[in-house]
mmCIF file with all atom_site columns, N, CA and C in Angstrom:
data_model
loop_
_atom_site.group_PDB
_atom_site.id
_atom_site.type_symbol
_atom_site.label_atom_id
_atom_site.label_alt_id
_atom_site.label_comp_id
_atom_site.label_asym_id
_atom_site.label_entity_id
_atom_site.label_seq_id
_atom_site.pdbx_PDB_ins_code
_atom_site.Cartn_x
_atom_site.Cartn_y
_atom_site.Cartn_z
_atom_site.occupancy
_atom_site.B_iso_or_equiv
_atom_site.pdbx_formal_charge
_atom_site.auth_seq_id
_atom_site.auth_comp_id
_atom_site.auth_asym_id
_atom_site.auth_atom_id
_atom_site.pdbx_PDB_model_num
ATOM 1   N N  . MET A 1 1  ? 139.463 44.141 119.297 1.00 56.00 ? 1  MET A N  1
ATOM 2   C CA . MET A 1 1  ? 139.713 45.335 118.511 1.00 56.00 ? 1  MET A CA 1
ATOM 3   C C  . MET A 1 1  ? 139.314 45.458 116.913 1.00 56.00 ? 1  MET A C  1
ATOM 4   N N  . PRO A 1 2  ? 139.226 44.524 116.219 1.00 67.00 ? 2  PRO A N  1
ATOM 5   C CA . PRO A 1 2  ? 138.890 44.504 114.950 1.00 67.00 ? 2  PRO A CA 1
ATOM 6   C C  . PRO A 1 2  ? 137.285 44.982 115.009 1.00 67.00 ? 2  PRO A C  1
ATOM 7   N N  . LYS A 1 3  ? 136.590 44.191 115.962 1.00 77.00 ? 3  LYS A N  1
ATOM 8   C CA . LYS A 1 3  ? 135.162 44.557 115.968 1.00 77.00 ? 3  LYS A CA 1
ATOM 9   C C  . LYS A 1 3  ? 134.792 45.811 116.136 1.00 77.00 ? 3  LYS A C  1
ATOM 10  N N  . LYS A 1 4  ? 135.690 46.470 117.032 1.00 83.00 ? 4  LYS A N  1
ATOM 11  C CA . LYS A 1 4  ? 135.224 47.887 117.108 1.00 83.00 ? 4  LYS A CA 1
ATOM 12  C C  . LYS A 1 4  ? 135.398 48.655 115.766 1.00 83.00 ? 4  LYS A C  1
ATOM 13  N N  . ARG A 1 5  ? 136.446 48.428 115.089 1.00 82.00 ? 5  ARG A N  1
ATOM 14  C CA . ARG A 1 5  ? 136.880 49.007 113.856 1.00 82.00 ? 5  ARG A CA 1
ATOM 15  C C  . ARG A 1 5  ? 135.688 48.731 112.834 1.00 82.00 ? 5  ARG A C  1
ATOM 16  N N  . ASN A 1 6  ? 135.271 47.762 112.852 1.00 89.00 ? 6  ASN A N  1
ATOM 17  C CA . ASN A 1 6  ? 134.034 47.305 111.985 1.00 89.00 ? 6  ASN A CA 1
ATOM 18  C C  . ASN A 1 6  ? 132.906 47.930 112.206 1.00 89.00 ? 6  ASN A C  1
ATOM 19  N N  . LEU A 1 7  ? 132.673 48.226 113.593 1.00 90.00 ? 7  LEU A N  1
ATOM 20  C CA . LEU A 1 7  ? 131.308 48.806 113.885 1.00 90.00 ? 7  LEU A CA 1
ATOM 21  C C  . LEU A 1 7  ? 131.662 50.371 113.484 1.00 90.00 ? 7  LEU A C  1
ATOM 22  N N  . TRP A 1 8  ? 132.862 50.893 113.738 1.00 88.00 ? 8  TRP A N  1
ATOM 23  C CA . TRP A 1 8  ? 133.205 52.288 113.155 1.00 88.00 ? 8  TRP A CA 1
ATOM 24  C C  . TRP A 1 8  ? 132.933 52.395 111.619 1.00 88.00 ? 8  TRP A C  1
ATOM 25  N N  . GLU A 1 9  ? 133.363 51.360 110.868 1.00 93.00 ? 9  GLU A N  1
ATOM 26  C CA . GLU A 1 9  ? 133.451 51.535 109.467 1.00 93.00 ? 9  GLU A CA 1
ATOM 27  C C  . GLU A 1 9  ? 132.050 51.484 108.961 1.00 93.00 ? 9  GLU A C  1
ATOM 28  N N  . LEU A 1 10 ? 131.042 50.797 109.725 1.00 90.00 ? 10 LEU A N  1
ATOM 29  C CA . LEU A 1 10 ? 129.816 50.421 109.349 1.00 90.00 ? 10 LEU A CA 1
ATOM 30  C C  . LEU A 1 10 ? 129.107 51.707 109.359 1.00 90.00 ? 10 LEU A C  1
ATOM 31  N N  . SER A 1 11 ? 129.252 52.372 110.830 1.00 91.00 ? 11 SER A N  1
ATOM 32  C CA . SER A 1 11 ? 128.625 53.586 111.166 1.00 91.00 ? 11 SER A CA 1
ATOM 33  C C  . SER A 1 11 ? 129.023 54.676 109.970 1.00 91.00 ? 11 SER A C  1
ATOM 34  N N  . GLN A 1 12 ? 130.293 54.912 109.553 1.00 92.00 ? 12 GLN A N  1
ATOM 35  C CA . GLN A 1 12 ? 130.716 55.678 108.714 1.00 92.00 ? 12 GLN A CA 1
ATOM 36  C C  . GLN A 1 12 ? 129.842 55.521 107.333 1.00 92.00 ? 12 GLN A C  1
ATOM 37  N N  . LYS A 1 13 ? 129.812 54.185 106.948 1.00 92.00 ? 13 LYS A N  1
ATOM 38  C CA . LYS A 1 13 ? 129.055 53.927 105.821 1.00 92.00 ? 13 LYS A CA 1
ATOM 39  C C  . LYS A 1 13 ? 127.599 54.310 105.957 1.00 92.00 ? 13 LYS A C  1
ATOM 40  N N  . LEU A 1 14 ? 127.115 54.138 106.873 1.00 90.00 ? 14 LEU A N  1
ATOM 41  C CA . LEU A 1 14 ? 125.616 54.304 107.144 1.00 90.00 ? 14 LEU A CA 1
ATOM 42  C C  . LEU A 1 14 ? 125.441 56.011 107.181 1.00 90.00 ? 14 LEU A C  1
ATOM 43  N N  . ASN A 1 15 ? 126.403 56.663 107.761 1.00 90.00 ? 15 ASN A N  1
ATOM 44  C CA . ASN A 1 15 ? 126.262 58.097 107.761 1.00 90.00 ? 15 ASN A CA 1
ATOM 45  C C  . ASN A 1 15 ? 126.592 58.650 106.039 1.00 90.00 ? 15 ASN A C  1
ATOM 46  N N  . ASN A 1 16 ? 127.437 57.968 105.396 1.00 90.00 ? 16 ASN A N  1
ATOM 47  C CA . ASN A 1 16 ? 127.500 58.205 104.102 1.00 90.00 ? 16 ASN A CA 1
ATOM 48  C C  . ASN A 1 16 ? 126.391 58.187 103.149 1.00 90.00 ? 16 ASN A C  1
ATOM 49  N N  . ASN A 1 17 ? 125.694 57.046 103.542 1.00 90.00 ? 17 ASN A N  1
ATOM 50  C CA . ASN A 1 17 ? 124.344 56.736 102.793 1.00 90.00 ? 17 ASN A CA 1
ATOM 51  C C  . ASN A 1 17 ? 123.246 57.832 103.198 1.00 90.00 ? 17 ASN A C  1
ATOM 52  N N  . LYS A 1 18 ? 123.282 58.163 104.419 1.00 91.00 ? 18 LYS A N  1
ATOM 53  C CA . LYS A 1 18 ? 122.121 59.265 104.894 1.00 91.00 ? 18 LYS A CA 1
ATOM 54  C C  . LYS A 1 18 ? 122.591 60.486 104.010 1.00 91.00 ? 18 LYS A C  1
ATOM 55  N N  . ILE A 1 19 ? 123.857 60.857 103.986 1.00 86.00 ? 19 ILE A N  1
ATOM 56  C CA . ILE A 1 19 ? 124.296 62.213 103.269 1.00 86.00 ? 19 ILE A CA 1
ATOM 57  C C  . ILE A 1 19 ? 123.898 62.004 101.727 1.00 86.00 ? 19 ILE A C  1
ATOM 58  N N  . SER A 1 20 ? 124.243 61.115 101.188 1.00 91.00 ? 20 SER A N  1
ATOM 59  C CA . SER A 1 20 ? 123.944 60.919 99.705  1.00 91.00 ? 20 SER A CA 1
ATOM 60  C C  . SER A 1 20 ? 122.414 60.761 99.580  1.00 91.00 ? 20 SER A C  1
ATOM 61  N N  . LYS A 1 21 ? 121.607 60.280 100.290 1.00 91.00 ? 21 LYS A N  1
ATOM 62  C CA . LYS A 1 21 ? 120.299 60.187 100.215 1.00 91.00 ? 21 LYS A CA 1
ATOM 63  C C  . LYS A 1 21 ? 119.634 61.576 100.413 1.00 91.00 ? 21 LYS A C  1
ATOM 64  N N  . LYS A 1 22 ? 120.100 62.400 101.278 1.00 92.00 ? 22 LYS A N  1
ATOM 65  C CA . LYS A 1 22 ? 119.760 63.722 101.354 1.00 92.00 ? 22 LYS A CA 1
ATOM 66  C C  . LYS A 1 22 ? 119.967 64.743 100.194 1.00 92.00 ? 22 LYS A C  1
ATOM 67  N N  . ARG A 1 23 ? 121.159 64.114 99.575  1.00 92.00 ? 23 ARG A N  1
ATOM 68  C CA . ARG A 1 23 ? 121.596 65.098 98.333  1.00 92.00 ? 23 ARG A CA 1
ATOM 69  C C  . ARG A 1 23 ? 120.779 64.712 97.180  1.00 92.00 ? 23 ARG A C  1
ATOM 70  N N  . ASN A 1 24 ? 120.401 63.291 97.152  1.00 93.00 ? 24 ASN A N  1
ATOM 71  C CA . ASN A 1 24 ? 119.481 62.804 96.163  1.00 93.00 ? 24 ASN A CA 1
ATOM 72  C C  . ASN A 1 24 ? 118.235 63.542 96.367  1.00 93.00 ? 24 ASN A C  1
ATOM 73  N N  . LEU A 1 25 ? 117.615 63.917 97.599  1.00 93.00 ? 25 LEU A N  1
ATOM 74  C CA . LEU A 1 25 ? 116.264 64.422 97.786  1.00 93.00 ? 25 LEU A CA 1
ATOM 75  C C  . LEU A 1 25 ? 116.429 65.749 97.272  1.00 93.00 ? 25 LEU A C  1
ATOM 76  N N  . TRP A 1 26 ? 117.454 66.541 97.690  1.00 94.00 ? 26 TRP A N  1
ATOM 77  C CA . TRP A 1 26 ? 117.669 67.805 97.105  1.00 94.00 ? 26 TRP A CA 1
ATOM 78  C C  . TRP A 1 26 ? 117.623 68.046 95.644  1.00 94.00 ? 26 TRP A C  1
ATOM 79  N N  . GLU A 1 27 ? 118.356 67.010 95.147  1.00 95.00 ? 27 GLU A N  1
ATOM 80  C CA . GLU A 1 27 ? 118.602 66.936 93.762  1.00 95.00 ? 27 GLU A CA 1
ATOM 81  C C  . GLU A 1 27 ? 117.046 66.717 93.007  1.00 95.00 ? 27 GLU A C  1
ATOM 82  N N  . LEU A 1 28 ? 116.371 65.802 93.420  1.00 94.00 ? 28 LEU A N  1
ATOM 83  C CA . LEU A 1 28 ? 114.991 65.653 93.157  1.00 94.00 ? 28 LEU A CA 1
ATOM 84  C C  . LEU A 1 28 ? 114.094 66.928 93.152  1.00 94.00 ? 28 LEU A C  1
ATOM 85  N N  . LEU A 1 29 ? 114.257 67.454 94.334  1.00 96.00 ? 29 LEU A N  1
ATOM 86  C CA . LEU A 1 29 ? 113.407 68.793 94.593  1.00 96.00 ? 29 LEU A CA 1
ATOM 87  C C  . LEU A 1 29 ? 113.781 69.803 93.558  1.00 96.00 ? 29 LEU A C  1
ATOM 88  N N  . ARG A 1 30 ? 115.161 69.991 93.360  1.00 96.00 ? 30 ARG A N  1
ATOM 89  C CA . ARG A 1 30 ? 115.620 71.002 92.409  1.00 96.00 ? 30 ARG A CA 1
ATOM 90  C C  . ARG A 1 30 ? 115.048 70.605 91.105  1.00 96.00 ? 30 ARG A C  1
ATOM 91  N N  . LEU A 1 31 ? 114.960 69.328 90.559  1.00 95.00 ? 31 LEU A N  1
ATOM 92  C CA . LEU A 1 31 ? 114.668 69.142 89.232  1.00 95.00 ? 31 LEU A CA 1
ATOM 93  C C  . LEU A 1 31 ? 113.126 69.425 89.151  1.00 95.00 ? 31 LEU A C  1
ATOM 94  N N  . ILE A 1 32 ? 112.250 69.079 90.173  1.00 95.00 ? 32 ILE A N  1
ATOM 95  C CA . ILE A 1 32 ? 110.879 69.241 90.250  1.00 95.00 ? 32 ILE A CA 1
ATOM 96  C C  . ILE A 1 32 ? 110.762 70.752 90.054  1.00 95.00 ? 32 ILE A C  1
ATOM 97  N N  . THR A 1 33 ? 111.410 71.443 90.890  1.00 95.00 ? 33 THR A N  1
ATOM 98  C CA . THR A 1 33 ? 111.023 73.080 90.747  1.00 95.00 ? 33 THR A CA 1
ATOM 99  C C  . THR A 1 33 ? 111.442 73.558 89.299  1.00 95.00 ? 33 THR A C  1
ATOM 100 N N  . ASN A 1 34 ? 112.572 73.105 88.900  1.00 94.00 ? 34 ASN A N  1
ATOM 101 C CA . ASN A 1 34 ? 112.957 73.452 87.561  1.00 94.00 ? 34 ASN A CA 1
ATOM 102 C C  . ASN A 1 34 ? 111.899 73.064 86.498  1.00 94.00 ? 34 ASN A C  1
ATOM 103 N N  . ARG A 1 35 ? 111.417 71.924 86.645  1.00 93.00 ? 35 ARG A N  1
ATOM 104 C CA . ARG A 1 35 ? 110.420 71.379 85.671  1.00 93.00 ? 35 ARG A CA 1
ATOM 105 C C  . ARG A 1 35 ? 109.119 72.240 85.791  1.00 93.00 ? 35 ARG A C  1
ATOM 106 N N  . LEU A 1 36 ? 108.721 72.573 86.980  1.00 92.00 ? 36 LEU A N  1
ATOM 107 C CA . LEU A 1 36 ? 107.528 73.329 87.115  1.00 92.00 ? 36 LEU A CA 1
ATOM 108 C C  . LEU A 1 36 ? 107.693 74.771 86.617  1.00 92.00 ? 36 LEU A C  1
ATOM 109 N N  . LEU A 1 37 ? 108.880 75.320 86.804  1.00 91.00 ? 37 LEU A N  1
ATOM 110 C CA . LEU A 1 37 ? 109.104 76.901 86.409  1.00 91.00 ? 37 LEU A CA 1
ATOM 111 C C  . LEU A 1 37 ? 108.981 76.694 84.898  1.00 91.00 ? 37 LEU A C  1
ATOM 112 N N  . TYR A 1 38 ? 109.640 75.514 84.419  1.00 88.00 ? 38 TYR A N  1
ATOM 113 C CA . TYR A 1 38 ? 109.885 75.541 82.891  1.00 88.00 ? 38 TYR A CA 1
ATOM 114 C C  . TYR A 1 38 ? 108.383 75.576 82.208  1.00 88.00 ? 38 TYR A C  1
ATOM 115 N N  . GLU A 1 39 ? 107.702 74.548 83.012  1.00 86.00 ? 39 GLU A N  1
ATOM 116 C CA . GLU A 1 39 ? 106.161 74.270 82.370  1.00 86.00 ? 39 GLU A CA 1
ATOM 117 C C  . GLU A 1 39 ? 105.488 75.609 82.532  1.00 86.00 ? 39 GLU A C  1
ATOM 118 N N  . GLU A 1 40 ? 105.589 76.538 83.529  1.00 84.00 ? 40 GLU A N  1
ATOM 119 C CA . GLU A 1 40 ? 104.990 77.763 83.682  1.00 84.00 ? 40 GLU A CA 1
ATOM 120 C C  . GLU A 1 40 ? 105.323 78.576 82.593  1.00 84.00 ? 40 GLU A C  1
ATOM 121 N N  . LYS A 1 41 ? 106.653 78.676 82.249  1.00 82.00 ? 41 LYS A N  1
ATOM 122 C CA . LYS A 1 41 ? 107.127 79.489 81.109  1.00 82.00 ? 41 LYS A CA 1
ATOM 123 C C  . LYS A 1 41 ? 106.422 79.004 79.824  1.00 82.00 ? 41 LYS A C  1
ATOM 124 N N  . ILE A 1 42 ? 106.462 77.870 79.679  1.00 77.00 ? 42 ILE A N  1
ATOM 125 C CA . ILE A 1 42 ? 105.882 77.275 78.182  1.00 77.00 ? 42 ILE A CA 1
ATOM 126 C C  . ILE A 1 42 ? 104.240 77.764 78.226  1.00 77.00 ? 42 ILE A C  1
ATOM 127 N N  . GLY A 1 43 ? 103.665 77.551 79.385  1.00 77.00 ? 43 GLY A N  1
ATOM 128 C CA . GLY A 1 43 ? 102.218 77.936 79.437  1.00 77.00 ? 43 GLY A CA 1
ATOM 129 C C  . GLY A 1 43 ? 101.951 79.464 79.253  1.00 77.00 ? 43 GLY A C  1
ATOM 130 N N  . GLU A 1 44 ? 102.970 80.395 79.325  1.00 70.00 ? 44 GLU A N  1
ATOM 131 C CA . GLU A 1 44 ? 102.964 81.738 79.391  1.00 70.00 ? 44 GLU A CA 1
ATOM 132 C C  . GLU A 1 44 ? 102.907 82.198 77.756  1.00 70.00 ? 44 GLU A C  1
ATOM 133 N N  . ILE A 1 45 ? 103.682 81.268 76.909  1.00 59.00 ? 45 ILE A N  1
ATOM 134 C CA . ILE A 1 45 ? 103.853 81.683 75.668  1.00 59.00 ? 45 ILE A CA 1
ATOM 135 C C  . ILE A 1 45 ? 102.608 81.483 74.818  1.00 59.00 ? 45 ILE A C  1
#
């Protein structure tokens, strides 16, 4: 029984890691797009 629970906990942890990695990717994309927009605005001035 403990073994099954450990497997379940492990899978939960892995899922959490996947979610956080996705979130980090989105954050990175957002930062890059913000940066590009910002640089474009500066270029216009």
